[in-house]
Short mmCIF file of C-alpha atoms in Angstrom, two decimals:
data_model
loop_
_atom_site.label_atom_id
_atom_site.label_comp_id
_atom_site.label_asym_id
_atom_site.label_seq_id
_atom_site.Cartn_x
_atom_site.Cartn_y
_atom_site.Cartn_z
CA MET A 20 35.54 24.60 24.77
CA MET A 21 32.24 22.94 26.08
CA ASP A 22 31.48 19.63 24.86
CA ARG A 23 28.28 19.69 23.10
CA PRO A 24 25.56 17.35 23.64
CA SER A 25 25.16 14.39 21.30
CA ASP A 26 22.15 14.71 18.99
CA GLY A 27 20.55 11.38 20.57
CA PRO A 28 16.96 10.49 21.10
CA GLY A 29 16.78 12.71 24.34
CA LEU A 30 17.75 15.96 22.44
CA THR A 31 15.60 15.17 19.71
CA ALA A 32 12.71 14.55 22.03
CA ALA A 33 13.20 17.56 23.78
CA LEU A 34 13.67 19.86 20.61
CA ARG A 35 10.36 17.98 19.55
CA VAL A 36 8.44 19.36 22.54
CA LEU A 37 9.73 22.49 22.22
CA TRP A 38 8.76 22.89 18.75
CA MET A 39 5.20 21.52 19.29
CA LEU A 40 4.53 23.99 22.08
CA GLN A 41 5.29 26.64 20.04
CA ALA A 42 3.47 25.45 17.26
CA LEU A 43 0.53 25.00 19.50
CA ASP A 44 0.85 28.81 20.83
CA LEU A 45 0.93 29.98 17.43
CA ALA A 46 -1.41 27.63 15.53
CA GLY A 47 -4.07 30.07 15.49
CA SER A 48 -2.18 31.94 13.03
CA GLN A 49 -0.86 29.46 10.94
CA GLU A 50 -4.10 27.16 10.54
CA ILE A 51 -7.30 28.79 10.09
CA TYR A 52 -9.41 25.48 9.88
CA ALA A 53 -7.70 23.75 12.94
CA PRO A 54 -6.51 26.24 15.32
CA HIS A 55 -4.43 24.48 18.15
CA SER A 56 -3.35 21.76 15.93
CA ILE A 57 -0.19 20.03 14.90
CA ARG A 58 0.08 18.08 11.62
CA VAL A 59 2.46 15.45 10.83
CA GLU A 60 2.84 14.21 7.43
CA GLY A 61 2.25 10.52 6.56
CA ASP A 62 0.38 8.32 3.78
CA VAL A 63 -1.99 7.41 6.37
CA THR A 64 -3.15 9.94 9.10
CA LEU A 65 -4.16 9.36 12.70
CA GLY A 66 -6.21 12.00 14.77
CA GLY A 67 -5.53 12.73 18.43
CA LEU A 68 -7.09 14.73 20.94
CA PHE A 69 -5.32 16.06 24.06
CA PRO A 70 -5.47 18.50 26.82
CA VAL A 71 -2.47 20.15 26.12
CA HIS A 72 -3.62 23.64 27.26
CA ALA A 73 -5.67 24.02 30.43
CA ARG A 74 -9.23 25.63 30.62
CA GLY A 75 -9.29 29.15 29.55
CA VAL A 76 -11.01 32.15 31.35
CA PRO A 77 -14.69 32.71 29.95
CA GLY A 78 -14.35 34.31 26.48
CA ILE A 79 -11.00 32.54 25.77
CA PRO A 80 -11.04 28.77 24.90
CA CYS A 81 -7.44 27.87 26.16
CA GLY A 82 -5.70 28.76 29.27
CA ASP A 83 -1.86 27.88 30.23
CA ILE A 84 0.28 24.79 28.69
CA LYS A 85 -0.54 21.40 30.86
CA LYS A 86 3.13 20.31 31.08
CA GLU A 87 2.41 16.93 32.73
CA ASN A 88 -0.58 15.32 31.28
CA GLY A 89 -1.35 17.22 28.48
CA ILE A 90 2.50 17.42 27.03
CA HIS A 91 2.95 13.74 28.06
CA ARG A 92 -0.02 12.32 26.26
CA LEU A 93 0.87 14.45 22.97
CA GLU A 94 4.94 13.37 23.40
CA ALA A 95 3.39 9.41 23.56
CA MET A 96 1.47 9.63 20.62
CA MET A 97 4.46 11.40 18.62
CA TYR A 98 6.87 8.96 19.96
CA ALA A 99 4.81 5.89 18.97
CA LEU A 100 4.46 7.17 15.39
CA ASP A 101 8.13 7.75 15.25
CA GLN A 102 8.81 4.00 16.47
CA ILE A 103 6.19 2.53 13.92
CA ASN A 104 7.53 4.66 11.01
CA GLY A 105 11.09 3.95 12.38
CA ASP A 106 10.33 -0.09 11.81
CA GLU A 107 10.97 -0.88 8.15
CA GLU A 108 9.14 -4.37 8.84
CA LEU A 109 6.20 -3.09 10.74
CA LEU A 110 4.75 -1.01 7.98
CA PRO A 111 6.48 -1.45 4.78
CA ASN A 112 6.21 1.45 2.50
CA VAL A 113 3.68 3.30 4.67
CA THR A 114 4.32 6.38 6.85
CA LEU A 115 2.02 6.98 9.56
CA GLY A 116 0.87 10.66 9.94
CA ALA A 117 -1.00 12.65 12.35
CA ARG A 118 -3.48 15.52 12.86
CA ILE A 119 -3.26 16.11 16.69
CA LEU A 120 -5.67 18.72 17.91
CA ASP A 121 -6.02 20.56 21.60
CA THR A 122 -8.69 20.19 23.64
CA CYS A 123 -8.25 22.89 25.87
CA SER A 124 -9.54 20.61 28.92
CA ARG A 125 -13.01 21.73 27.69
CA ASP A 126 -15.69 18.87 26.40
CA THR A 127 -17.10 21.50 24.17
CA TYR A 128 -13.89 23.02 22.66
CA ALA A 129 -13.08 19.03 22.05
CA LEU A 130 -16.10 18.69 20.29
CA GLU A 131 -15.76 21.69 18.10
CA GLN A 132 -12.18 20.77 17.73
CA SER A 133 -13.12 17.27 16.16
CA LEU A 134 -15.23 18.86 13.58
CA THR A 135 -11.76 19.08 11.79
CA PHE A 136 -11.55 15.36 11.22
CA VAL A 137 -15.22 15.60 9.61
CA GLN A 138 -14.47 18.12 7.18
CA ALA A 139 -12.42 15.98 4.99
CA LEU A 140 -15.26 13.51 4.53
CA ILE A 141 -17.75 16.45 3.48
CA GLN A 142 -18.37 17.49 -0.13
CA LYS A 143 -18.48 21.17 -0.81
CA ASP A 144 -20.73 22.53 -3.56
CA THR A 145 -18.68 25.48 -4.64
CA SER A 146 -20.17 25.80 -7.96
CA ASP A 147 -21.81 28.96 -7.53
CA VAL A 148 -19.07 30.58 -5.40
CA ARG A 149 -16.87 33.15 -6.62
CA CYS A 150 -14.05 35.67 -5.48
CA THR A 151 -14.18 39.38 -6.26
CA ASN A 152 -11.94 38.66 -9.08
CA GLY A 153 -14.17 36.08 -10.62
CA GLU A 154 -11.93 33.22 -9.72
CA PRO A 155 -13.33 30.06 -7.93
CA PRO A 156 -12.37 30.26 -4.51
CA VAL A 157 -9.26 27.59 -3.39
CA PHE A 158 -10.20 25.67 -0.34
CA VAL A 159 -7.45 23.95 2.10
CA LYS A 160 -9.36 20.49 2.63
CA PRO A 161 -8.13 18.68 5.69
CA GLU A 162 -6.71 15.34 5.29
CA LYS A 163 -8.74 12.37 5.97
CA VAL A 164 -7.83 10.63 9.56
CA VAL A 165 -8.73 6.89 9.63
CA GLY A 166 -8.87 6.85 13.05
CA VAL A 167 -8.71 8.93 16.30
CA VAL A 168 -6.36 8.52 19.63
CA GLY A 169 -7.85 10.25 22.68
CA ALA A 170 -9.73 12.17 24.33
CA SER A 171 -8.57 12.13 28.01
CA ALA A 172 -12.05 12.08 29.67
CA SER A 173 -14.49 9.08 29.06
CA SER A 174 -17.30 11.95 28.37
CA VAL A 175 -15.29 13.69 26.11
CA SER A 176 -14.49 10.51 24.18
CA ILE A 177 -18.10 9.36 24.12
CA MET A 178 -19.22 12.95 22.80
CA VAL A 179 -16.51 12.86 20.13
CA ALA A 180 -17.16 9.21 19.14
CA ASN A 181 -20.87 9.89 18.69
CA ILE A 182 -20.18 12.50 16.05
CA LEU A 183 -17.37 10.66 14.28
CA ARG A 184 -19.34 7.61 14.12
CA LEU A 185 -22.15 9.28 12.00
CA PHE A 186 -19.13 9.70 9.37
CA GLN A 187 -17.74 6.09 10.00
CA LEU A 188 -15.03 7.55 11.40
CA PHE A 189 -13.65 5.51 14.34
#
């Protein structure tokens, strides 16, 4: 019988990366308002913008997964969250969460994705909106992020920062 590898940090990290890759590929069907995203629950939520996928062909925003630069940055943020949340003395009784979005290595797509962070800050008047059965609609409101990590290119970071600054979200 073969020895099973220990469930140490290396195996946990490898499994998490595989899960993240699958989640990003399936995100379009899982989350209508934030395709190509990962959500980690927490008391305080940080945003992340990383080029997990390469630029897609015309008409398709995302291409192949970027195993080097994209995944490394995503995993670095996840690792930092794990380390901070695992230290009881660092942020006592507070858990950091995340909403990480894929920029698909396109500045315009990154800008579009970053609007997800703003949606939680906008109040929608739905008083006159009704479903076909007469009931008021149920909207899934994204969580409020307190800050954003990324993007990888300065030009994208500047564009995103200018939008987020309008909503006092840095």
